[in-house]
Structure formats: C-alpha cells, structure tokens
C-alpha cells in the first residue's frame, strides 16, 4: 500500500478521511498497521500486490532487500 515509485501511502486518513482531531500518534499507528498488514486487494502498486499474492517468498525477499538498503 506504498508506491514503490513515488512513496505515496494509500491511507484514507491522509486523504479524504482527514480530521483535525487526529493526532500524530494516531496517524503513525495507522501507518504502522498498514505496513505490518498490507492489503494486496486494494493496492497502491499493482505489480507489488500481484507479487505478494502469487509469489509470497519472492515478495518477502524483495521487501527485506528494500528495507535493508533504503530504510
């Protein structure tokens, strides 16, 4: 749910569900949850979502590589 090209995060509270009552803590917890449990049926990046569903082992290796090199 994060674009591999732009880094855009597909999270409704960062778009149309934003409210002034949201705290930074709430936003960060939402992002953490999204990263821990990605939703491949509603993807930001269709190629990555397809890989997660079709080849989960390759998806995990790729995610680990990107994390080690870019995080």
XYZ file of N, CA, C and O in Angstrom:
284
model
N 0.801 -1.198 0.000
C 0.000 0.000 0.000
C 0.846 1.265 0.000
O 0.356 2.339 0.315
N 2.112 1.098 -0.348
C 3.026 2.222 -0.532
C 3.585 2.100 -1.944
O 4.060 1.041 -2.334
N 3.540 3.171 -2.695
C 4.032 3.143 -4.067
C 5.540 2.964 -4.086
O 6.270 3.703 -3.416
N 6.001 1.993 -4.856
C 7.449 1.781 -4.975
C 8.089 2.842 -5.857
O 9.302 3.002 -5.862
N 7.296 3.577 -6.597
C 7.813 4.629 -7.470
C 7.857 5.995 -6.793
O 8.825 6.727 -6.914
N 6.780 6.343 -6.091
C 6.659 7.696 -5.533
C 6.727 7.761 -4.018
O 6.925 8.823 -3.448
N 6.503 6.621 -3.340
C 6.456 6.611 -1.886
C 5.103 7.020 -1.329
O 4.921 7.099 -0.123
N 4.140 7.253 -2.209
C 2.798 7.645 -1.792
C 2.171 6.538 -0.965
O 2.238 5.365 -1.320
N 1.565 6.914 0.163
C 0.935 5.955 1.058
C -0.566 5.972 0.818
O -1.193 7.025 0.845
N -1.136 4.796 0.589
C -2.570 4.663 0.354
C -3.255 4.472 1.709
O -3.429 3.352 2.185
N -3.597 5.572 2.343
C -4.216 5.542 3.666
C -5.286 6.623 3.712
O -4.980 7.801 3.512
N -6.517 6.223 3.964
C -7.641 7.154 3.870
C -7.538 8.362 4.797
O -7.954 9.454 4.434
N -6.926 8.194 5.981
C -6.836 9.354 6.886
C -5.829 10.396 6.404
O -5.807 11.510 6.907
N -5.013 10.024 5.432
C -4.097 11.002 4.842
C -4.727 11.685 3.635
O -4.134 12.572 3.051
N -5.931 11.255 3.282
C -6.622 11.811 2.117
C -7.977 12.339 2.527
O -8.069 13.315 3.248
N -9.019 11.643 2.119
C -10.387 12.145 2.300
C -10.962 11.951 3.699
O -12.003 12.517 4.027
N -10.328 11.159 4.554
C -10.832 10.945 5.913
C -10.056 11.743 6.972
O -10.169 11.468 8.160
N -9.297 12.732 6.522
C -8.524 13.557 7.453
C -9.464 14.349 8.342
O -10.485 14.862 7.911
N -9.108 14.460 9.613
C -9.862 15.272 10.562
C -8.872 15.987 11.461
O -7.810 15.452 11.801
N -9.213 17.187 11.849
C -8.334 17.980 12.707
C -8.117 17.314 14.065
O -7.129 17.594 14.745
N -9.011 16.433 14.452
C -8.896 15.766 15.751
C -7.859 14.636 15.758
O -7.514 14.120 16.821
N -7.374 14.239 14.587
C -6.364 13.188 14.529
C -5.048 13.686 15.104
O -4.602 14.791 14.810
N -4.431 12.844 15.896
C -3.137 13.199 16.469
C -2.023 12.551 15.651
O -2.276 11.617 14.873
N -0.831 13.024 15.832
C 0.320 12.434 15.161
C 0.449 10.966 15.554
O 0.749 10.116 14.712
N 0.184 10.669 16.806
C 0.236 9.285 17.287
C -0.731 8.408 16.497
O -0.385 7.310 16.068
N -1.949 8.876 16.295
C -2.955 8.125 15.553
C -2.509 7.878 14.115
O -2.642 6.766 13.586
N -1.970 8.898 13.484
C -1.511 8.770 12.102
C -0.356 7.774 12.014
O -0.350 6.888 11.148
N 0.599 7.870 12.912
C 1.747 6.958 12.885
C 1.336 5.522 13.188
O 1.851 4.580 12.571
N 0.396 5.322 14.107
C -0.100 3.973 14.384
C -0.824 3.395 13.169
O -0.712 2.205 12.878
N -1.554 4.237 12.452
C -2.249 3.787 11.245
C -1.250 3.370 10.174
O -1.439 2.342 9.505
N -0.198 4.144 10.002
C 0.840 3.802 9.024
C 1.544 2.514 9.439
O 1.783 1.631 8.612
N 1.842 2.373 10.728
C 2.484 1.159 11.224
C 1.607 -0.070 10.955
O 2.094 -1.109 10.507
N 0.331 0.040 11.205
C -0.596 -1.070 10.956
C -0.645 -1.423 9.478
O -0.665 -2.603 9.105
N -0.676 -0.411 8.633
C -0.715 -0.636 7.192
C 0.541 -1.357 6.705
O 0.466 -2.258 5.873
N 1.678 -0.983 7.233
C 2.928 -1.622 6.830
C 3.028 -3.045 7.367
O 3.594 -3.922 6.714
N 2.466 -3.285 8.556
C 2.515 -4.621 9.148
C 1.553 -5.582 8.461
O 1.842 -6.770 8.342
N 0.413 -5.068 8.017
C -0.609 -5.904 7.377
C -1.054 -5.271 6.066
O -2.130 -4.691 5.973
N -0.227 -5.365 5.034
C -0.600 -4.755 3.756
C -1.843 -5.406 3.173
O -2.118 -6.576 3.436
N -2.588 -4.650 2.404
C -3.826 -5.123 1.787
C -3.637 -5.229 0.278
O -3.811 -4.251 -0.444
N -3.264 -6.414 -0.222
C -2.997 -6.550 -1.656
C -4.244 -6.444 -2.534
O -4.136 -6.278 -3.731
N -5.436 -6.532 -1.939
C -6.662 -6.409 -2.727
C -7.036 -4.963 -3.011
O -7.950 -4.701 -3.781
N -6.364 -4.023 -2.368
C -6.584 -2.589 -2.591
C -5.219 -1.910 -2.677
O -4.840 -1.131 -1.815
N -4.444 -2.229 -3.725
C -3.039 -1.823 -3.765
C -2.798 -0.397 -4.262
O -3.583 0.160 -5.008
N -1.683 0.139 -3.835
C -1.158 1.380 -4.393
C -0.285 1.036 -5.593
O -0.191 1.780 -6.537
N 0.350 -0.126 -5.543
C 1.241 -0.592 -6.601
C 0.796 -1.996 -7.012
O 1.048 -2.975 -6.306
N 0.110 -2.104 -8.139
C -0.493 -3.363 -8.572
C 0.539 -4.468 -8.807
O 0.267 -5.640 -8.530
N 1.713 -4.119 -9.296
C 2.746 -5.127 -9.576
C 3.216 -5.763 -8.274
O 3.340 -6.988 -8.170
N 3.447 -4.951 -7.275
C 3.897 -5.463 -5.977
C 2.793 -6.294 -5.325
O 3.054 -7.359 -4.760
N 1.552 -5.848 -5.403
C 0.433 -6.592 -4.825
C 0.281 -7.954 -5.500
O 0.050 -8.965 -4.834
N 0.432 -7.982 -6.810
C 0.332 -9.245 -7.545
C 1.438 -10.202 -7.103
O 1.197 -11.391 -6.911
N 2.639 -9.665 -6.917
C 3.756 -10.498 -6.464
C 3.486 -11.044 -5.063
O 3.755 -12.207 -4.783
N 2.932 -10.223 -4.181
C 2.637 -10.671 -2.808
C 1.658 -11.839 -2.813
O 1.806 -12.777 -2.040
N 0.669 -11.785 -3.691
C -0.331 -12.846 -3.726
C 0.166 -14.085 -4.485
O -0.109 -15.204 -4.080
N 0.914 -13.891 -5.565
C 1.332 -15.010 -6.405
C 2.632 -15.668 -5.944
O 2.794 -16.888 -6.063
N 3.576 -14.850 -5.456
C 4.889 -15.358 -5.060
C 5.301 -14.751 -3.719
O 6.194 -13.905 -3.657
N 4.667 -15.181 -2.621
C 4.929 -14.562 -1.318
C 6.392 -14.637 -0.861
O 6.878 -13.700 -0.219
N 7.092 -15.712 -1.214
C 8.501 -15.825 -0.801
C 9.358 -14.767 -1.494
O 10.211 -14.136 -0.867
N 9.127 -14.591 -2.795
C 9.864 -13.561 -3.535
C 9.509 -12.178 -3.013
O 10.383 -11.320 -2.869
N 8.245 -11.964 -2.706
C 7.811 -10.691 -2.140
C 8.570 -10.402 -0.838
O 9.074 -9.295 -0.642
N 8.658 -11.388 0.051
C 9.352 -11.207 1.335
C 10.831 -10.901 1.136
O 11.384 -10.029 1.803
N 11.469 -11.621 0.216
C 12.902 -11.364 -0.053
C 13.106 -9.952 -0.598
O 14.035 -9.251 -0.201
N 12.238 -9.543 -1.507
C 12.340 -8.204 -2.090
C 12.102 -7.135 -1.035
O 12.840 -6.148 -0.962
N 11.093 -7.323 -0.206
C 10.797 -6.364 0.860
C 11.958 -6.263 1.843
O 12.337 -5.163 2.274
N 12.551 -7.398 2.185
C 13.701 -7.399 3.094
C 14.884 -6.648 2.470
O 15.544 -5.843 3.127
N 15.123 -6.880 1.174
C 16.209 -6.192 0.476
C 15.988 -4.676 0.485
O 16.895 -3.910 0.809
N 14.780 -4.251 0.119
C 14.495 -2.805 0.097
C 14.636 -2.197 1.483
O 15.137 -1.088 1.631
N 14.200 -2.921 2.502
C 14.296 -2.416 3.871
C 15.750 -2.244 4.281
O 16.142 -1.230 4.847
N 16.568 -3.239 3.992
C 17.983 -3.182 4.373
C 18.731 -2.081 3.642
O 19.637 -1.464 4.196
N 18.373 -1.816 2.404
C 19.098 -0.843 1.616
C 18.546 0.581 1.684
O 19.286 1.533 1.492
N 17.258 0.734 1.948
C 16.662 2.063 1.875
C 16.048 2.571 3.168
O 15.648 3.723 3.247
N 15.959 1.718 4.181
C 15.324 2.173 5.434
C 16.374 2.540 6.472
O 17.482 2.202 6.416
